[in-house]
Amino acid sequence: MEESEVAQLIRQSLEADRFREAEELEEDEADSDDSEEPTILKEERKIRKRIDDLEVELSESQKKADQMKEILESSRAHYAMLESKYEQANQLLRSYQEREKELLEREEAHVDQLRQKDAHYSALVSQLKERIEELERRLDEMAQRRTTVMEGELSELKEQLAARDVSPALAYKPTCPMDHDSTKSSKILAIKTSSLPGKSTSTSAYRRVTGTESACESAADDASDEQKSSRDSPIPRISEPASPAVLHKFAHRRILFPLRRRYITTEHEFWRDTFQSIQGLQVLHWTCDDVCQLLIQMGLDKYIPEFTVNQVNGTKFLDLDGNKLKAMGIQNHSDRAVIKKKIKAIKSKIERERKQLEKESRLRTVAPVH
């Protein structure tokens, strides 16, 4: 539209020029008709030539306008494409920033979890160190007590033998009292001469006692613990004095296996016996050490620190469930399943034993009536 208006204006200007020239020519016709004819032709030619030039310029300007329109359209398309790419880049940048933020949060949470675990294991280590120190102290006290008791028994026996004018080297067990009525008969003593360190001359004897009533049990300082260890560590005879190294050896053995079955009358050690015969009502009286020994029997000794820190005895062990085990630090699902299965088996056995005891009590109450 703009180009057509320009062309109309050009034509109108040309027509106006022609009209003025025609008027001028008409005015001058009267004066010089012959001389003005060639000038009019010349002017007309010039005007036509100018019109042609203007038309050429107009066509060229139209072509340039068309080219500029094409360039404008292409630039608009390019701008739209760049704008879409810019939006995509912004979206990617926002997504990367969100992912980076999430990764930082996860890393911080992981670091906090590691710190908590480090503090937890540090507390476990410190408690285990304290327990080791306490056990070592008890070991030293036990060794000193045994040494003192042995020395006191030896000195007392020597005094008694010296008062009776009997050789102090008689093979007599100081912790084994005998029945004097039964030992008067069927007793054979054979005395052998030997040397003892610290004396110029002394004798060593051995005793062989026969009969039905000549057997005795050795008394202990530690009640049942000494009885359980008496099979593997017999009390040495006076002719073979016990050295501190021997006492220290057996004291270490006692610390290595502290988990004794205090509720069973047999003399077997706790670690040598199976748990199937004791996992009933006795579990209610278990200590933390007994529960740890059960873990060793089950092959879960790696969780002993967690059970030790939480002081899990028999009653607490039976109350454990999945959430409590997980809170204690047992994250392995299969290990939790094994422990829960064991607890279920023990509970079922306890229930059977209770029913059996109730049945026996009813039978005992009914029996006097009949």
mmCIF file of C-alpha atoms in Angstrom:
data_model
loop_
_atom_site.group_PDB
_atom_site.id
_atom_site.type_symbol
_atom_site.label_atom_id
_atom_site.label_comp_id
_atom_site.label_asym_id
_atom_site.label_seq_id
_atom_site.Cartn_x
_atom_site.Cartn_y
_atom_site.Cartn_z
ATOM 1 C CA MET A 1 0.000 0.000 0.000
ATOM 2 C CA GLU A 2 2.785 2.440 0.862
ATOM 3 C CA GLU A 3 4.483 1.747 -2.481
ATOM 4 C CA SER A 4 1.256 2.406 -4.454
ATOM 5 C CA GLU A 5 0.712 5.712 -2.635
ATOM 6 C CA VAL A 6 4.252 6.804 -3.497
ATOM 7 C CA ALA A 7 3.621 5.945 -7.132
ATOM 8 C CA GLN A 8 0.360 7.933 -7.117
ATOM 9 C CA LEU A 9 2.100 10.939 -5.606
ATOM 10 C CA ILE A 10 4.794 10.729 -8.240
ATOM 11 C CA ARG A 11 2.197 10.574 -10.984
ATOM 12 C CA GLN A 12 0.262 13.462 -9.514
ATOM 13 C CA SER A 13 3.412 15.565 -9.306
ATOM 14 C CA LEU A 14 4.241 14.689 -12.876
ATOM 15 C CA GLU A 15 0.732 15.598 -14.027
ATOM 16 C CA ALA A 16 0.926 18.881 -12.156
ATOM 17 C CA ASP A 17 4.241 19.638 -13.800
ATOM 18 C CA ARG A 18 2.734 18.811 -17.176
ATOM 19 C CA PHE A 19 -0.271 21.008 -16.461
ATOM 20 C CA ARG A 20 1.914 23.946 -15.535
ATOM 21 C CA GLU A 21 4.106 23.449 -18.524
ATOM 22 C CA ALA A 22 1.046 23.248 -20.759
ATOM 23 C CA GLU A 23 -0.284 26.509 -19.366
ATOM 24 C CA GLU A 24 3.055 28.151 -19.842
ATOM 25 C CA LEU A 25 3.149 26.868 -23.355
ATOM 26 C CA GLU A 26 -0.335 28.183 -24.077
ATOM 27 C CA GLU A 27 0.640 31.574 -22.764
ATOM 28 C CA ASP A 28 3.700 31.711 -24.867
ATOM 29 C CA GLU A 29 2.036 30.355 -28.009
ATOM 30 C CA ALA A 30 0.823 33.637 -29.118
ATOM 31 C CA ASP A 31 4.257 35.194 -29.089
ATOM 32 C CA SER A 32 6.259 32.561 -30.673
ATOM 33 C CA ASP A 33 4.520 29.553 -32.036
ATOM 34 C CA ASP A 34 7.336 28.485 -34.279
ATOM 35 C CA SER A 35 10.146 28.788 -31.747
ATOM 36 C CA GLU A 36 8.341 27.061 -28.866
ATOM 37 C CA GLU A 37 7.460 23.788 -30.541
ATOM 38 C CA PRO A 38 10.945 22.226 -30.293
ATOM 39 C CA THR A 39 11.309 23.272 -26.641
ATOM 40 C CA ILE A 40 8.025 21.583 -25.746
ATOM 41 C CA LEU A 41 9.156 18.390 -27.347
ATOM 42 C CA LYS A 42 12.403 18.528 -25.461
ATOM 43 C CA GLU A 43 10.605 19.074 -22.168
ATOM 44 C CA GLU A 44 8.217 16.267 -22.892
ATOM 45 C CA ARG A 45 11.105 13.910 -23.596
ATOM 46 C CA LYS A 46 12.806 14.928 -20.393
ATOM 47 C CA ILE A 47 9.618 14.335 -18.454
ATOM 48 C CA ARG A 48 9.106 10.901 -20.002
ATOM 49 C CA LYS A 49 12.708 10.008 -19.297
ATOM 50 C CA ARG A 50 12.294 11.145 -15.727
ATOM 51 C CA ILE A 51 9.122 9.091 -15.381
ATOM 52 C CA ASP A 52 10.936 6.033 -16.703
ATOM 53 C CA ASP A 53 13.767 6.585 -14.245
ATOM 54 C CA LEU A 54 11.314 6.972 -11.400
ATOM 55 C CA GLU A 55 9.497 3.789 -12.401
ATOM 56 C CA VAL A 56 12.815 1.925 -12.482
ATOM 57 C CA GLU A 57 13.701 3.271 -9.058
ATOM 58 C CA LEU A 58 10.251 2.329 -7.843
ATOM 59 C CA SER A 59 10.647 -1.251 -9.043
ATOM 60 C CA GLU A 60 14.079 -1.496 -7.469
ATOM 61 C CA SER A 61 12.759 -0.113 -4.190
ATOM 62 C CA GLN A 62 9.938 -2.659 -4.313
ATOM 63 C CA LYS A 63 12.460 -5.453 -4.827
ATOM 64 C CA LYS A 64 14.525 -4.175 -1.909
ATOM 65 C CA ALA A 65 11.403 -3.986 0.217
ATOM 66 C CA ASP A 66 10.560 -7.587 -0.656
ATOM 67 C CA GLN A 67 14.092 -8.660 0.231
ATOM 68 C CA MET A 68 13.913 -6.819 3.546
ATOM 69 C CA LYS A 69 10.591 -8.513 4.279
ATOM 70 C CA GLU A 70 12.171 -11.905 3.667
ATOM 71 C CA ILE A 71 15.116 -10.998 5.882
ATOM 72 C CA LEU A 72 12.706 -9.801 8.579
ATOM 73 C CA GLU A 73 10.728 -13.047 8.445
ATOM 74 C CA SER A 74 13.895 -15.149 8.643
ATOM 75 C CA SER A 75 15.202 -13.049 11.552
ATOM 76 C CA ARG A 76 11.870 -13.471 13.343
ATOM 77 C CA ALA A 77 12.037 -17.267 12.890
ATOM 78 C CA HIS A 78 15.640 -17.271 14.096
ATOM 79 C CA TYR A 79 14.661 -15.161 17.102
ATOM 80 C CA ALA A 80 11.842 -17.568 17.972
ATOM 81 C CA MET A 81 14.224 -20.521 17.705
ATOM 82 C CA LEU A 82 16.780 -18.765 19.912
ATOM 83 C CA GLU A 83 14.084 -17.933 22.433
ATOM 84 C CA SER A 84 12.975 -21.588 22.610
ATOM 85 C CA LYS A 85 16.598 -22.687 23.062
ATOM 86 C CA TYR A 86 16.992 -20.096 25.796
ATOM 87 C CA GLU A 87 13.950 -21.489 27.611
ATOM 88 C CA GLN A 88 15.311 -25.038 27.304
ATOM 89 C CA ALA A 89 18.667 -23.883 28.650
ATOM 90 C CA ASN A 90 16.935 -22.212 31.600
ATOM 91 C CA GLN A 91 14.980 -25.383 32.337
ATOM 92 C CA LEU A 92 18.148 -27.492 32.214
ATOM 93 C CA LEU A 93 19.911 -25.019 34.482
ATOM 94 C CA ARG A 94 17.064 -25.115 36.998
ATOM 95 C CA SER A 95 16.981 -28.930 36.922
ATOM 96 C CA TYR A 96 20.762 -29.089 37.438
ATOM 97 C CA GLN A 97 20.503 -26.666 40.331
ATOM 98 C CA GLU A 98 17.749 -28.746 41.938
ATOM 99 C CA ARG A 99 19.763 -31.938 41.465
ATOM 100 C CA GLU A 100 22.832 -30.279 42.934
ATOM 101 C CA LYS A 101 20.789 -29.145 45.918
ATOM 102 C CA GLU A 102 19.405 -32.670 46.415
ATOM 103 C CA LEU A 103 22.890 -34.160 46.155
ATOM 104 C CA LEU A 104 24.195 -31.691 48.721
ATOM 105 C CA GLU A 105 21.339 -32.538 51.081
ATOM 106 C CA ARG A 106 21.945 -36.270 50.627
ATOM 107 C CA GLU A 107 25.659 -35.787 51.215
ATOM 108 C CA GLU A 108 24.996 -33.797 54.371
ATOM 109 C CA ALA A 109 22.566 -36.462 55.595
ATOM 110 C CA HIS A 110 25.140 -39.159 54.827
ATOM 111 C CA VAL A 111 27.830 -37.215 56.677
ATOM 112 C CA ASP A 112 25.506 -36.803 59.673
ATOM 113 C CA GLN A 113 24.736 -40.518 59.613
ATOM 114 C CA LEU A 114 28.438 -41.341 59.487
ATOM 115 C CA ARG A 115 29.067 -39.011 62.406
ATOM 116 C CA GLN A 116 26.310 -40.644 64.415
ATOM 117 C CA LYS A 117 27.690 -44.096 63.638
ATOM 118 C CA ASP A 118 31.180 -42.917 64.536
ATOM 119 C CA ALA A 119 29.939 -41.587 67.861
ATOM 120 C CA HIS A 120 27.976 -44.812 68.458
ATOM 121 C CA TYR A 121 30.962 -47.039 67.705
ATOM 122 C CA SER A 122 33.233 -44.794 69.775
ATOM 123 C CA ALA A 123 30.874 -45.269 72.700
ATOM 124 C CA LEU A 124 30.859 -49.031 72.054
ATOM 125 C CA VAL A 125 34.655 -49.112 71.955
ATOM 126 C CA SER A 126 34.954 -47.113 75.170
ATOM 127 C CA GLN A 127 32.456 -49.373 76.933
ATOM 128 C CA LEU A 128 34.245 -52.472 75.678
ATOM 129 C CA LYS A 129 37.547 -51.037 76.890
ATOM 130 C CA GLU A 130 36.021 -50.418 80.302
ATOM 131 C CA ARG A 131 34.668 -53.966 80.324
ATOM 132 C CA ILE A 132 38.077 -55.357 79.349
ATOM 133 C CA GLU A 133 39.739 -53.340 82.104
ATOM 134 C CA GLU A 134 37.174 -54.598 84.600
ATOM 135 C CA LEU A 135 37.689 -58.205 83.472
ATOM 136 C CA GLU A 136 41.460 -57.805 83.708
ATOM 137 C CA ARG A 137 41.077 -56.376 87.192
ATOM 138 C CA ARG A 138 38.848 -59.276 88.177
ATOM 139 C CA LEU A 139 41.382 -61.652 86.640
ATOM 140 C CA ASP A 140 44.186 -60.175 88.720
ATOM 141 C CA GLU A 141 42.049 -60.267 91.859
ATOM 142 C CA MET A 142 41.107 -63.893 91.189
ATOM 143 C CA ALA A 143 44.731 -64.880 90.607
ATOM 144 C CA GLN A 144 45.833 -63.115 93.784
ATOM 145 C CA ARG A 145 42.986 -64.694 95.739
ATOM 146 C CA ARG A 146 43.823 -68.174 94.492
ATOM 147 C CA THR A 147 47.501 -67.670 95.233
ATOM 148 C CA THR A 148 46.722 -66.384 98.726
ATOM 149 C CA VAL A 149 44.304 -69.239 99.438
ATOM 150 C CA MET A 150 46.774 -71.831 98.169
ATOM 151 C CA GLU A 151 49.617 -70.395 100.208
ATOM 152 C CA GLY A 152 47.410 -70.231 103.310
ATOM 153 C CA GLU A 153 46.301 -73.844 102.861
ATOM 154 C CA LEU A 154 49.867 -74.980 102.325
ATOM 155 C CA SER A 155 51.150 -73.150 105.408
ATOM 156 C CA GLU A 156 48.239 -74.431 107.512
ATOM 157 C CA LEU A 157 48.837 -77.994 106.356
ATOM 158 C CA LYS A 158 52.530 -77.721 107.091
ATOM 159 C CA GLU A 159 51.773 -76.460 110.594
ATOM 160 C CA GLN A 160 49.317 -79.304 111.210
ATOM 161 C CA LEU A 161 51.763 -81.898 109.931
ATOM 162 C CA ALA A 162 54.557 -80.376 111.974
ATOM 163 C CA ALA A 163 52.343 -80.514 115.079
ATOM 164 C CA ARG A 164 51.609 -84.183 114.406
ATOM 165 C CA ASP A 165 55.263 -84.927 113.601
ATOM 166 C CA VAL A 166 54.313 -86.023 110.112
ATOM 167 C CA SER A 167 56.308 -85.196 106.993
ATOM 168 C CA PRO A 168 54.910 -82.119 105.207
ATOM 169 C CA ALA A 169 55.302 -83.867 101.881
ATOM 170 C CA LEU A 170 52.343 -86.207 102.338
ATOM 171 C CA ALA A 171 50.182 -86.254 99.265
ATOM 172 C CA TYR A 172 47.138 -84.705 100.869
ATOM 173 C CA LYS A 173 44.661 -82.486 99.156
ATOM 174 C CA PRO A 174 43.973 -79.554 101.499
ATOM 175 C CA THR A 175 40.629 -78.733 99.940
ATOM 176 C CA CYS A 176 39.337 -82.298 100.134
ATOM 177 C CA PRO A 177 38.112 -83.125 103.651
ATOM 178 C CA MET A 178 37.729 -86.834 104.354
ATOM 179 C CA ASP A 179 35.456 -88.772 106.639
ATOM 180 C CA HIS A 180 37.631 -89.971 109.537
ATOM 181 C CA ASP A 181 35.361 -92.909 110.268
ATOM 182 C CA SER A 182 35.618 -94.244 106.743
ATOM 183 C CA THR A 183 39.307 -93.522 106.249
ATOM 184 C CA LYS A 184 40.441 -95.576 109.231
ATOM 185 C CA SER A 185 39.866 -98.700 107.183
ATOM 186 C CA SER A 186 41.151 -99.559 103.719
ATOM 187 C CA LYS A 187 43.970 -96.963 103.593
ATOM 188 C CA ILE A 188 47.386 -97.657 102.060
ATOM 189 C CA LEU A 189 50.147 -95.074 102.365
ATOM 190 C CA ALA A 190 53.472 -95.317 100.633
ATOM 191 C CA ILE A 191 56.047 -92.685 101.507
ATOM 192 C CA LYS A 192 58.869 -91.860 99.162
ATOM 193 C CA THR A 193 61.863 -89.750 99.928
ATOM 194 C CA SER A 194 62.479 -86.756 97.736
ATOM 195 C CA SER A 195 63.761 -83.212 97.937
ATOM 196 C CA LEU A 196 61.668 -80.035 98.092
ATOM 197 C CA PRO A 197 62.981 -76.547 97.096
ATOM 198 C CA GLY A 198 63.635 -74.354 100.140
ATOM 199 C CA LYS A 199 64.366 -77.329 102.530
ATOM 200 C CA SER A 200 67.486 -79.379 103.016
ATOM 201 C CA THR A 201 65.736 -82.709 103.117
ATOM 202 C CA SER A 202 62.073 -83.518 102.721
ATOM 203 C CA THR A 203 59.935 -86.410 101.591
ATOM 204 C CA SER A 204 57.264 -86.859 98.979
ATOM 205 C CA ALA A 205 54.473 -89.315 99.369
ATOM 206 C CA TYR A 206 51.570 -90.532 97.419
ATOM 207 C CA ARG A 207 48.406 -92.001 98.766
ATOM 208 C CA ARG A 208 46.128 -94.629 97.309
ATOM 209 C CA VAL A 209 42.796 -94.845 99.003
ATOM 210 C CA THR A 210 40.365 -97.710 98.287
ATOM 211 C CA GLY A 211 36.822 -98.344 99.471
ATOM 212 C CA THR A 212 33.411 -97.034 98.837
ATOM 213 C CA GLU A 213 33.545 -94.020 101.152
ATOM 214 C CA SER A 214 37.038 -92.678 100.450
ATOM 215 C CA ALA A 215 36.037 -90.340 97.561
ATOM 216 C CA CYS A 216 35.728 -86.593 98.165
ATOM 217 C CA GLU A 217 34.965 -83.469 96.265
ATOM 218 C CA SER A 218 37.275 -80.479 96.293
ATOM 219 C CA ALA A 219 35.897 -77.283 97.865
ATOM 220 C CA ALA A 220 36.220 -74.029 95.929
ATOM 221 C CA ASP A 221 36.478 -70.322 96.656
ATOM 222 C CA ASP A 222 34.126 -69.530 93.844
ATOM 223 C CA ALA A 223 31.414 -72.119 94.420
ATOM 224 C CA SER A 224 30.204 -73.570 91.111
ATOM 225 C CA ASP A 225 32.951 -72.003 88.949
ATOM 226 C CA GLU A 226 35.664 -73.908 90.787
ATOM 227 C CA GLN A 227 33.652 -77.136 90.544
ATOM 228 C CA LYS A 228 33.240 -76.721 86.784
ATOM 229 C CA SER A 229 36.937 -76.114 86.256
ATOM 230 C CA SER A 230 38.045 -78.943 88.584
ATOM 231 C CA ARG A 231 37.984 -81.569 85.807
ATOM 232 C CA ASP A 232 40.374 -79.680 83.560
ATOM 233 C CA SER A 233 42.503 -78.095 86.311
ATOM 234 C CA PRO A 234 42.962 -80.526 89.239
ATOM 235 C CA ILE A 235 44.485 -79.149 92.444
ATOM 236 C CA PRO A 236 48.187 -80.041 92.505
ATOM 237 C CA ARG A 237 49.608 -82.154 95.278
ATOM 238 C CA ILE A 238 51.861 -80.699 97.915
ATOM 239 C CA SER A 239 54.809 -82.593 96.472
ATOM 240 C CA GLU A 240 54.175 -80.629 93.242
ATOM 241 C CA PRO A 241 53.557 -77.028 94.359
ATOM 242 C CA ALA A 242 51.470 -74.957 92.012
ATOM 243 C CA SER A 243 53.406 -72.163 90.358
ATOM 244 C CA PRO A 244 51.897 -68.707 89.747
ATOM 245 C CA ALA A 245 52.160 -69.373 86.002
ATOM 246 C CA VAL A 246 49.763 -72.310 86.316
ATOM 247 C CA LEU A 247 47.306 -70.234 88.315
ATOM 248 C CA HIS A 248 47.576 -67.427 85.790
ATOM 249 C CA LYS A 249 46.950 -69.891 82.959
ATOM 250 C CA PHE A 250 43.727 -71.211 84.463
ATOM 251 C CA ALA A 251 42.622 -67.726 85.431
ATOM 252 C CA HIS A 252 42.957 -66.643 81.798
ATOM 253 C CA ARG A 253 40.959 -69.665 80.768
ATOM 254 C CA ARG A 254 38.220 -68.587 83.102
ATOM 255 C CA ILE A 255 38.161 -65.106 81.561
ATOM 256 C CA LEU A 256 38.164 -66.484 78.025
ATOM 257 C CA PHE A 257 35.048 -68.506 78.821
ATOM 258 C CA PRO A 258 33.133 -66.461 81.448
ATOM 259 C CA LEU A 259 29.705 -67.472 80.297
ATOM 260 C CA ARG A 260 28.954 -70.315 82.684
ATOM 261 C CA ARG A 261 25.681 -72.154 83.103
ATOM 262 C CA ARG A 262 24.986 -71.235 86.707
ATOM 263 C CA TYR A 263 21.538 -72.745 86.622
ATOM 264 C CA ILE A 264 22.552 -76.295 85.584
ATOM 265 C CA THR A 265 23.934 -78.788 88.093
ATOM 266 C CA THR A 266 26.218 -80.557 85.639
ATOM 267 C CA GLU A 267 29.944 -79.753 85.535
ATOM 268 C CA HIS A 268 30.183 -79.093 81.815
ATOM 269 C CA GLU A 269 31.126 -75.607 80.675
ATOM 270 C CA PHE A 270 28.520 -73.431 79.004
ATOM 271 C CA TRP A 271 30.263 -73.200 75.626
ATOM 272 C CA ARG A 272 30.631 -76.966 75.303
ATOM 273 C CA ASP A 273 26.978 -77.822 75.713
ATOM 274 C CA THR A 274 24.158 -77.407 73.247
ATOM 275 C CA PHE A 275 21.576 -74.701 73.773
ATOM 276 C CA GLN A 276 18.641 -76.871 72.797
ATOM 277 C CA SER A 277 18.402 -78.392 76.296
ATOM 278 C CA ILE A 278 18.397 -75.058 78.176
ATOM 279 C CA GLN A 279 16.385 -72.738 75.946
ATOM 280 C CA GLY A 280 13.228 -72.856 77.969
ATOM 281 C CA LEU A 281 12.196 -71.231 81.228
ATOM 282 C CA GLN A 282 15.897 -70.866 82.046
ATOM 283 C CA VAL A 283 16.107 -68.093 79.432
ATOM 284 C CA LEU A 284 14.171 -65.828 81.806
ATOM 285 C CA HIS A 285 17.162 -65.990 84.180
ATOM 286 C CA TRP A 286 19.812 -65.394 81.521
ATOM 287 C CA THR A 287 22.329 -62.586 81.872
ATOM 288 C CA CYS A 288 23.780 -60.442 79.104
ATOM 289 C CA ASP A 289 26.758 -62.829 78.852
ATOM 290 C CA ASP A 290 24.432 -65.790 78.296
ATOM 291 C CA VAL A 291 22.647 -63.938 75.486
ATOM 292 C CA CYS A 292 26.018 -63.107 73.906
ATOM 293 C CA GLN A 293 26.976 -66.792 74.092
ATOM 294 C CA LEU A 294 23.719 -67.630 72.287
ATOM 295 C CA LEU A 295 24.693 -65.161 69.556
ATOM 296 C CA ILE A 296 28.044 -66.944 69.212
ATOM 297 C CA GLN A 297 26.219 -70.274 68.931
ATOM 298 C CA MET A 298 23.996 -68.764 66.196
ATOM 299 C CA GLY A 299 26.978 -67.340 64.297
ATOM 300 C CA LEU A 300 25.951 -63.730 64.988
ATOM 301 C CA ASP A 301 28.858 -62.796 67.266
ATOM 302 C CA LYS A 302 29.369 -59.561 65.282
ATOM 303 C CA TYR A 303 26.353 -58.107 67.119
ATOM 304 C CA ILE A 304 27.741 -58.805 70.608
ATOM 305 C CA PRO A 305 28.757 -55.114 71.126
ATOM 306 C CA GLU A 306 25.206 -53.920 70.390
ATOM 307 C CA PHE A 307 23.679 -56.441 72.813
ATOM 308 C CA THR A 308 26.327 -55.648 75.446
ATOM 309 C CA VAL A 309 25.781 -51.882 75.269
ATOM 310 C CA ASN A 310 22.002 -52.282 75.567
ATOM 311 C CA GLN A 311 22.412 -54.812 78.444
ATOM 312 C CA VAL A 312 20.100 -57.348 76.803
ATOM 313 C CA ASN A 313 19.372 -60.136 79.290
ATOM 314 C CA GLY A 314 17.029 -63.073 78.851
ATOM 315 C CA THR A 315 13.815 -61.133 79.502
ATOM 316 C CA LYS A 316 14.785 -58.279 77.172
ATOM 317 C CA PHE A 317 15.893 -60.790 74.543
ATOM 318 C CA LEU A 318 12.432 -62.379 74.477
ATOM 319 C CA ASP A 319 10.815 -58.922 74.088
ATOM 320 C CA LEU A 320 12.845 -57.994 70.992
ATOM 321 C CA ASP A 321 11.093 -57.455 67.669
ATOM 322 C CA GLY A 322 12.077 -56.144 64.243
ATOM 323 C CA ASN A 323 11.894 -52.455 65.146
ATOM 324 C CA LYS A 324 13.878 -52.886 68.363
ATOM 325 C CA LEU A 325 16.560 -54.912 66.586
ATOM 326 C CA LYS A 326 16.793 -52.258 63.884
ATOM 327 C CA ALA A 327 17.056 -49.519 66.513
ATOM 328 C CA MET A 328 19.899 -51.437 68.169
ATOM 329 C CA GLY A 329 21.879 -51.288 64.917
ATOM 330 C CA ILE A 330 21.066 -54.660 63.298
ATOM 331 C CA GLN A 331 20.338 -53.488 59.742
ATOM 332 C CA ASN A 332 20.657 -56.870 57.997
ATOM 333 C CA HIS A 333 17.162 -58.237 57.303
ATOM 334 C CA SER A 334 18.258 -61.892 57.238
ATOM 335 C CA ASP A 335 20.039 -61.588 60.600
ATOM 336 C CA ARG A 336 16.950 -59.994 62.142
ATOM 337 C CA ALA A 337 14.849 -62.829 60.727
ATOM 338 C CA VAL A 338 17.176 -65.442 62.280
ATOM 339 C CA ILE A 339 17.011 -63.741 65.691
ATOM 340 C CA LYS A 340 13.210 -63.391 65.551
ATOM 341 C CA LYS A 341 12.889 -67.051 64.549
ATOM 342 C CA LYS A 342 15.059 -68.065 67.511
ATOM 343 C CA ILE A 343 13.005 -65.914 69.889
ATOM 344 C CA LYS A 344 9.800 -67.485 68.572
ATOM 345 C CA ALA A 345 11.195 -70.999 69.092
ATOM 346 C CA ILE A 346 12.293 -70.174 72.655
ATOM 347 C CA LYS A 347 8.886 -68.678 73.468
ATOM 348 C CA SER A 348 7.105 -71.766 72.171
ATOM 349 C CA LYS A 349 9.360 -73.993 74.274
ATOM 350 C CA ILE A 350 8.723 -71.830 77.348
ATOM 351 C CA GLU A 351 4.995 -72.158 76.771
ATOM 352 C CA ARG A 352 5.289 -75.953 76.498
ATOM 353 C CA GLU A 353 7.317 -76.118 79.707
ATOM 354 C CA ARG A 354 4.792 -73.945 81.520
ATOM 355 C CA LYS A 355 1.954 -76.188 80.417
ATOM 356 C CA GLN A 356 3.936 -79.239 81.544
ATOM 357 C CA LEU A 357 4.596 -77.674 84.949
ATOM 358 C CA GLU A 358 0.925 -76.767 85.334
ATOM 359 C CA LYS A 359 -0.030 -80.318 84.430
ATOM 360 C CA GLU A 360 2.413 -81.764 86.965
ATOM 361 C CA SER A 361 1.197 -79.371 89.673
ATOM 362 C CA ARG A 362 -2.412 -80.396 89.007
ATOM 363 C CA LEU A 363 -1.422 -84.063 89.192
ATOM 364 C CA ARG A 364 0.369 -83.467 92.498
ATOM 365 C CA THR A 365 -2.654 -81.706 93.938
ATOM 366 C CA VAL A 366 -5.039 -84.402 92.737
ATOM 367 C CA ALA A 367 -2.887 -87.346 93.886
ATOM 368 C CA PRO A 368 -3.454 -86.916 97.695
ATOM 369 C CA VAL A 369 -7.214 -86.846 97.166
ATOM 370 C CA HIS A 370 -7.162 -90.302 95.631
#
